[in-house]
Coordinates of C-alpha atoms and ligand atoms in Angstrom, one line a residue:
M1 CA 118.1 112.9 85.2
S2 CA 115.2 111.0 82.6
N3 CA 115.2 107.4 82.0
I4 CA 114.9 106.0 78.3
L5 CA 114.2 102.5 77.3
I6 CA 115.2 101.3 73.9
I7 CA 113.8 97.8 72.7
D8 CA 114.9 96.5 69.0
D9 CA 116.3 93.4 68.4
E10 CA 119.1 95.0 66.2
K11 CA 121.8 95.4 68.5
A12 CA 123.8 97.9 66.2
I13 CA 120.4 100.0 66.4
R14 CA 120.4 100.3 70.3
K15 CA 124.0 100.9 70.1
T16 CA 123.8 103.7 68.6
L17 CA 120.7 105.4 70.0
S18 CA 122.4 104.5 73.1
E19 CA 125.6 106.5 72.6
I20 CA 123.5 109.2 70.9
L21 CA 120.6 109.3 73.7
S22 CA 123.9 109.1 76.6
Y23 CA 125.7 111.9 75.2
E24 CA 122.4 114.2 75.6
G25 CA 122.1 113.2 79.3
Y26 CA 120.1 110.6 79.0
K27 CA 119.8 107.4 81.2
I28 CA 119.4 104.6 78.9
D29 CA 118.5 100.9 79.2
E30 CA 118.4 98.7 76.2
A31 CA 115.8 95.6 76.1
G32 CA 116.5 92.9 72.5
D33 CA 112.9 92.2 72.3
G34 CA 109.3 92.9 73.2
E35 CA 109.1 90.6 75.9
E36 CA 112.1 92.0 77.6
G37 CA 110.9 95.0 77.2
L38 CA 108.5 94.1 79.1
K39 CA 109.8 93.1 81.9
K40 CA 112.4 96.0 82.1
L41 CA 109.2 98.5 82.1
R42 CA 107.3 95.9 84.8
E43 CA 110.6 97.0 87.1
K44 CA 111.8 100.6 86.5
E45 CA 109.7 103.6 85.5
F46 CA 111.2 105.0 82.4
D47 CA 109.8 108.6 81.1
V48 CA 110.2 107.7 77.3
V49 CA 110.1 104.3 76.1
L50 CA 111.6 103.8 71.6
C51 CA 110.2 100.6 70.1
D52 CA 110.7 98.6 67.5
I53 CA 107.9 97.4 65.2
K54 CA 109.8 94.4 64.0
M55 CA 111.0 92.0 66.7
P56 CA 111.0 88.1 67.6
K57 CA 108.5 87.4 70.3
V58 CA 106.7 90.1 71.6
D59 CA 107.0 93.1 68.7
G60 CA 106.3 96.5 68.7
L61 CA 102.2 96.4 68.4
E62 CA 102.2 93.6 70.9
F63 CA 104.5 95.3 73.6
L64 CA 102.3 99.0 73.0
E65 CA 98.7 97.0 73.8
K66 CA 100.6 95.0 77.2
S67 CA 102.3 98.1 78.2
K68 CA 99.1 100.0 79.1
D69 CA 98.5 97.5 82.0
I70 CA 101.5 97.6 83.4
N71 CA 102.0 101.9 83.0
A72 CA 99.8 103.7 80.8
D73 CA 101.3 107.0 80.9
T74 CA 104.8 106.5 79.6
P75 CA 105.0 108.2 76.3
I76 CA 106.1 105.4 73.8
I77 CA 107.6 106.4 70.5
M78 CA 108.0 103.4 67.7
I79 CA 110.8 102.9 65.4
S80 CA 109.7 102.1 62.2
G81 CA 112.1 100.4 59.4
H82 CA 111.3 100.1 55.3
G83 CA 108.2 97.9 55.4
T84 CA 106.7 99.5 58.7
I85 CA 105.4 102.7 58.3
E86 CA 102.1 101.6 58.0
T87 CA 101.8 100.1 61.2
A88 CA 103.5 102.8 62.6
V89 CA 100.8 104.7 61.9
E90 CA 98.9 102.7 63.1
A91 CA 100.6 102.0 66.6
V92 CA 100.0 105.9 67.2
K93 CA 96.3 105.4 66.3
K94 CA 96.6 102.9 69.4
G95 CA 98.1 105.1 71.6
A96 CA 101.3 105.3 70.5
Y97 CA 103.3 109.3 71.6
D98 CA 104.9 108.8 67.6
Y99 CA 107.0 107.6 65.2
I100 CA 110.7 107.6 63.5
S101 CA 112.2 105.9 61.1
K102 CA 114.9 103.9 60.6
P103 CA 117.8 105.0 60.1
P104 CA 116.9 108.1 62.6
D105 CA 117.6 111.5 62.3
L106 CA 119.0 113.2 64.8
N107 CA 117.0 116.2 64.9
R108 CA 113.9 115.0 64.6
L109 CA 114.6 111.8 67.5
L110 CA 115.6 114.6 69.9
I111 CA 112.7 117.0 69.3
T112 CA 110.4 113.7 69.7
I113 CA 111.8 112.7 72.6
R114 CA 111.6 115.9 74.0
N115 CA 108.0 116.6 73.3
A116 CA 106.9 113.3 74.5
M117 CA 108.4 114.0 77.9
D118 CA 106.6 117.5 78.1
K119 CA 103.5 116.6 77.1
N120 CA 103.8 113.5 79.9
Q121 CA 104.9 116.0 82.1
L122 CA 102.0 118.4 81.6
V123 CA 99.2 115.1 81.7
A124 CA 100.7 114.2 85.0
E125 CA 100.6 118.0 86.4
T126 CA 97.1 117.6 84.7
K127 CA 95.8 114.7 86.6
V128 CA 96.8 116.6 89.6
L129 CA 95.3 119.7 88.9
K130 CA 92.0 118.4 88.6
R131 CA 91.5 116.4 91.1
R132 CA 92.5 119.3 93.6
V133 CA 89.8 121.3 91.3
S134 CA 86.9 118.9 90.6
K135 CA 84.6 120.1 93.6
V136 CA 83.4 116.9 95.1
Q137 CA 85.3 113.5 95.3
E138 CA 83.3 110.6 93.6
M139 CA 81.6 108.4 95.8
I140 CA 82.7 104.9 95.3
G141 CA 81.2 101.7 95.5
E142 CA 78.7 99.5 94.2
S143 CA 77.3 97.6 97.1
E144 CA 73.4 97.7 97.2
P145 CA 73.7 100.5 100.6
I146 CA 75.0 102.5 98.2
K147 CA 73.4 102.4 95.5
R148 CA 70.2 102.9 97.5
I149 CA 72.5 105.8 99.3
K150 CA 72.7 107.6 95.6
D151 CA 69.8 106.5 94.3
T152 CA 68.0 109.0 97.4
I153 CA 70.6 111.8 96.4
E154 CA 69.2 111.8 93.0
K155 CA 65.6 112.2 94.2
V156 CA 66.1 114.6 97.4
A157 CA 68.5 116.8 95.8
P158 CA 66.5 118.9 93.5
T159 CA 64.2 120.0 96.3
E160 CA 64.2 121.7 98.8
A161 CA 63.6 119.1 101.6
R162 CA 66.2 119.1 104.6
I163 CA 68.3 116.1 105.3
L164 CA 69.4 114.5 107.8
I165 CA 73.0 112.0 107.6
T166 CA 73.6 109.6 110.2
G167 CA 76.7 107.1 110.7
E168 CA 79.7 106.1 112.1
N169 CA 83.1 108.3 112.0
G170 CA 84.5 108.7 108.9
A171 CA 81.2 106.8 107.2
G172 CA 81.2 109.5 104.4
K173 CA 78.8 111.4 105.9
E174 CA 79.8 114.7 104.3
L175 CA 80.2 113.5 100.8
V176 CA 76.3 112.6 101.0
A177 CA 76.3 116.6 101.8
R178 CA 78.5 117.9 99.5
W179 CA 77.0 115.3 96.4
V180 CA 73.5 116.8 97.8
H181 CA 74.4 120.2 97.1
E182 CA 76.4 119.6 94.0
K183 CA 73.4 118.1 92.2
S184 CA 71.0 120.5 93.8
P185 CA 69.6 124.1 92.2
R186 CA 71.6 125.9 94.8
A187 CA 74.8 123.9 93.9
A188 CA 75.9 127.7 92.3
G189 CA 75.4 129.1 95.8
P190 CA 77.9 128.4 98.6
L191 CA 78.1 125.0 100.4
V192 CA 79.1 126.9 104.1
E193 CA 80.2 123.8 106.6
V194 CA 80.0 124.1 110.3
N195 CA 81.2 121.5 113.2
C196 CA 79.5 122.3 115.7
A197 CA 81.5 119.7 117.4
A198 CA 84.8 122.1 117.3
I199 CA 83.0 125.4 118.3
P200 CA 82.7 126.4 121.8
S201 CA 79.3 126.2 123.2
E202 CA 79.7 130.2 124.0
L203 CA 80.8 131.2 120.6
I204 CA 78.6 128.6 118.5
E205 CA 75.6 131.2 118.4
S206 CA 78.2 134.1 117.1
E207 CA 79.1 131.5 114.5
L208 CA 75.9 130.5 112.7
F209 CA 74.8 133.9 113.5
G210 CA 76.6 136.3 113.4
H211 CA 77.8 139.8 115.8
E212 CA 76.9 143.0 116.0
K213 CA 80.4 145.2 116.9
G214 CA 80.6 145.6 120.9
S215 CA 77.9 143.0 121.4
F216 CA 80.1 141.1 123.7
T217 CA 83.9 141.9 124.8
S218 CA 85.7 140.2 122.4
A219 CA 83.4 141.2 119.9
I220 CA 85.3 143.7 118.2
K221 CA 84.1 144.2 114.9
Q222 CA 80.8 143.1 113.0
R223 CA 81.0 139.5 112.2
I224 CA 79.0 137.7 109.4
G225 CA 77.4 134.3 110.7
K226 CA 77.5 131.1 108.8
F227 CA 73.4 131.4 107.7
E228 CA 74.0 134.3 106.3
Q229 CA 77.0 133.6 104.2
A230 CA 75.2 130.3 103.3
N231 CA 72.4 132.3 102.1
G232 CA 70.9 131.3 98.5
G233 CA 73.0 127.8 99.3
T234 CA 73.4 125.2 101.9
L235 CA 74.4 125.1 105.0
F236 CA 75.8 122.2 106.4
L237 CA 75.7 121.3 110.1
D238 CA 78.4 118.9 110.9
E239 CA 77.9 117.1 114.2
I240 CA 74.5 118.5 114.6
G241 CA 74.6 116.0 118.4
D242 CA 76.8 118.6 119.9
M243 CA 74.8 121.6 119.4
S244 CA 74.2 123.4 122.6
A245 CA 70.8 124.1 124.1
N246 CA 70.8 127.6 123.2
A247 CA 71.7 127.1 120.3
Q248 CA 69.4 124.4 119.1
S249 CA 66.7 126.9 120.0
K250 CA 67.9 129.7 117.7
V251 CA 68.5 127.2 114.7
L252 CA 65.2 125.8 115.4
R253 CA 63.6 129.6 115.1
A254 CA 65.7 130.3 112.4
L255 CA 64.3 127.1 110.4
Q256 CA 61.1 128.0 111.3
E257 CA 60.4 131.3 110.0
G258 CA 63.8 131.8 107.4
K259 CA 65.0 135.2 109.9
I260 CA 68.0 135.0 112.0
T261 CA 69.5 137.7 114.3
R262 CA 72.7 138.5 114.6
V263 CA 74.2 138.6 118.1
G264 CA 73.7 141.8 120.1
G265 CA 71.5 142.9 117.0
D266 CA 67.8 143.9 117.1
K267 CA 67.7 143.5 113.0
D268 CA 65.4 139.9 111.8
I269 CA 67.7 139.5 108.5
S270 CA 66.1 136.7 105.9
V271 CA 67.9 134.3 104.9
D272 CA 67.1 131.6 102.1
V273 CA 69.4 128.5 103.4
R274 CA 68.9 125.0 102.8
V275 CA 70.4 122.9 106.0
I276 CA 71.5 119.6 106.0
A277 CA 72.6 118.5 109.3
A278 CA 74.7 115.4 110.3
T279 CA 75.4 113.1 113.3
N280 CA 77.2 110.2 114.7
K281 CA 74.6 109.6 117.4
D282 CA 71.7 108.0 118.0
L283 CA 69.7 112.0 117.6
L284 CA 66.5 110.0 118.8
K285 CA 68.6 108.8 122.0
E286 CA 69.5 112.0 122.5
V287 CA 66.0 113.5 122.7
E288 CA 65.0 110.8 124.9
E289 CA 67.9 111.7 127.2
K290 CA 66.9 115.2 126.7
N291 CA 70.5 116.7 124.9
F292 CA 68.2 117.2 121.8
R293 CA 65.0 119.1 121.1
L294 CA 62.6 116.6 119.6
D295 CA 60.9 119.7 117.6
L296 CA 63.9 120.2 116.0
Y297 CA 64.9 116.4 115.1
H298 CA 61.5 116.9 112.9
R299 CA 62.8 119.9 111.2
L300 CA 65.6 118.6 110.6
S301 CA 64.8 114.8 109.7
V302 CA 62.4 114.8 106.9
I303 CA 64.8 113.3 105.1
I304 CA 67.1 110.7 106.5
I305 CA 70.0 109.2 105.2
H306 CA 71.5 106.7 106.9
V307 CA 75.4 106.1 105.4
P308 CA 76.6 102.4 106.7
S309 CA 79.8 101.2 108.1
L310 CA 82.8 100.1 106.0
N311 CA 82.2 97.2 107.6
E312 CA 78.2 96.7 106.2
R313 CA 80.0 97.1 102.6
K314 CA 82.8 95.3 102.7
D315 CA 81.9 94.2 98.7
D316 CA 83.2 97.7 98.3
I317 CA 86.5 97.4 99.5
P318 CA 88.4 96.4 96.3
L319 CA 86.8 99.6 94.4
L320 CA 87.9 101.7 97.4
V321 CA 91.3 100.3 97.7
D322 CA 92.1 101.0 94.0
K323 CA 90.7 104.2 93.8
F324 CA 92.8 105.4 96.8
L325 CA 96.0 103.2 95.1
A326 CA 95.2 105.6 92.4
D327 CA 94.9 108.9 94.2
V328 CA 97.6 108.7 96.8
C329 CA 100.2 107.3 94.2
A330 CA 98.8 110.2 91.9
D331 CA 100.0 112.8 94.9
Y332 CA 102.8 111.4 95.3
G333 CA 103.6 111.5 91.6
I334 CA 104.6 108.0 91.5
A335 CA 103.2 104.5 89.5
K336 CA 99.9 103.5 90.8
K337 CA 100.8 100.8 92.9
A338 CA 99.9 97.1 92.4
I339 CA 98.2 94.9 95.5
D340 CA 97.8 91.4 95.4
K341 CA 94.5 89.6 95.4
D342 CA 95.0 87.9 99.2
A343 CA 96.3 91.2 100.2
I344 CA 92.7 92.6 99.7
T345 CA 91.4 89.5 101.1
A346 CA 93.0 90.3 104.1
L347 CA 92.1 93.9 104.4
Q348 CA 88.1 92.8 103.6
Q349 CA 88.9 90.7 107.2
H350 CA 89.9 93.9 109.1
D351 CA 87.5 95.2 111.6
W352 CA 87.1 99.1 110.3
T353 CA 85.9 101.3 112.9
G354 CA 87.3 104.5 111.4
N355 CA 85.4 103.3 108.3
I356 CA 86.8 105.0 105.1
R357 CA 88.8 107.4 106.2
E358 CA 90.6 104.4 108.4
L359 CA 90.7 102.6 104.8
R360 CA 92.3 105.6 103.1
N361 CA 95.1 105.8 105.6
V362 CA 95.7 102.1 105.7
V363 CA 95.9 102.3 101.7
E364 CA 98.6 105.9 102.1
R365 CA 100.6 103.7 104.7
L366 CA 100.6 100.4 102.7
I367 CA 102.1 102.2 99.6
I368 CA 104.7 103.9 101.7
L369 CA 105.7 100.5 104.0
S370 CA 105.1 97.8 101.3
G371 CA 107.7 96.6 98.6
K372 CA 107.0 97.2 94.5
A373 CA 103.7 95.1 95.5
I374 CA 101.1 95.4 98.1
T375 CA 101.1 91.8 99.6
R376 CA 99.2 89.9 102.3
D377 CA 102.5 90.3 104.5
D378 CA 102.5 93.9 103.9
V379 CA 98.9 93.7 105.6
E380 CA 99.8 91.5 108.1
S381 CA 102.5 93.6 109.6
Y382 CA 101.6 96.9 108.9
V383 CA 97.4 97.0 109.2
L384 CA 96.0 93.9 111.1
P385 CA 97.9 94.2 114.6
K386 CA 96.5 96.4 116.1
K387 CA 95.4 95.1 119.9
Ligands
LIG401 N1 82.2 106.2 99.3 C1 83.5 106.9 98.8 N2 84.2 106.5 98.2 C2 85.2 107.3 98.2 N3 86.0 108.4 98.9 C3 85.1 108.1 100.4 C4 83.5 107.6 100.1 N4 83.5 108.3 101.1 C5 83.8 109.0 101.9 N5 85.0 108.9 101.4 C6 86.3 109.4 101.7 O1 86.5 109.2 103.1 C7 87.0 110.0 104.0 C8 85.7 110.5 105.2 O2 84.8 111.0 104.6 P1 83.7 111.9 105.6 O3 84.6 113.1 105.6 O4 82.6 112.3 104.6 O5 83.1 111.2 106.7 P2 82.2 111.7 108.0 O6 81.2 110.6 108.0 O7 81.5 112.8 107.5 O8 83.0 111.5 108.8 P3 83.0 112.2 110.4 O9 81.9 111.8 111.2 O10 84.6 111.6 110.8 O11 83.3 113.5 110.0 C9 87.1 111.4 103.7 O12 87.9 111.3 102.5 C10 86.2 111.1 102.2 O13 86.2 111.4 101.0
LIG402 MG1 82.0 114.5 108.6

């Protein structure tokens, strides 16, 4: 059932509108002036607001303006008296959905309300869809390290240089890789990901280079590997520090010669692939400990982009929290939740071992568990005591 808020200082008008709309099945709240209207808007979600123009205390135009800070998406329909048509037109220019004249024509009133609701639903759906469709998430942050990373991406993306991305779990390495691809001339080509840590070592070669039918027991049909799939695009080798020695030497060959051979095959296949690798390990230490080939390391690390941990850029936390509040609430189809300043301060004091991924999960948890707004108490009870 849809909620409508009627704001008018004339009790008789509120009563008439309320009766008509209740009869149509809407749930009605009333307010006698803009100030009371704003209070109701803060307390509850409305699908449509009907708002008179001339009112004591806060008038219709001021209500319209202030309501945007509370819930920018709720459509507002102005109710215009004889002397206020011009103001009503101005209100529409300032973002009101439409206006109706007093005394309201029943049909026009109902149609306008229904259209406003339809439009609002479309806007909400479009927002969700847009976020699903848009290929790469925005990279949030204005701290020095993030600015430097964005700057580096701008410079290296247009080139063919191989890139090694380092950083802790959840710091945003994959996001960097996606942006490099997106801003490169290969953006129209595929971005193919391989998580080297997730694939058993005996299968990684077949995963990367493919295999011919019958080349080993379970190879019941031919398979195209990730290098071939990424032809013309970018291959993202995630967790490269976990790659087996055997696979390392084959990858090295592929990088040196631009050619691969399918497992069990005898043909060389040329591939045009830009490789971006990522790791949360200290690869040079792995080299020292003979777990990683030095020559491969050099091939991969023409450019190194280090993504700092969240603890090193806590200045970005307010922006990130704001973004995650918006994203998660949009996913849940609810209005964006407010968060107190000192709750954000408390989040900045937290030790973020799981980095941005952990922050996003924490924001989601707070949205679910907190009351009307997220408070410092919420942070203290749901986030901090982890030990
Ligand atoms: N600067 C940022 N702004 C907004 N979201 C970000 C940012 N950095 C990372 N994220 C988000 O945080 C999550 C973790 O990022 P990502 O997967 O890129 O981390 P990772 O370093 O690859 O982690 P892992 O080592 O665990 O694979 C993702 O949902 C990503 O979209
Ligand atoms: Mg990753």
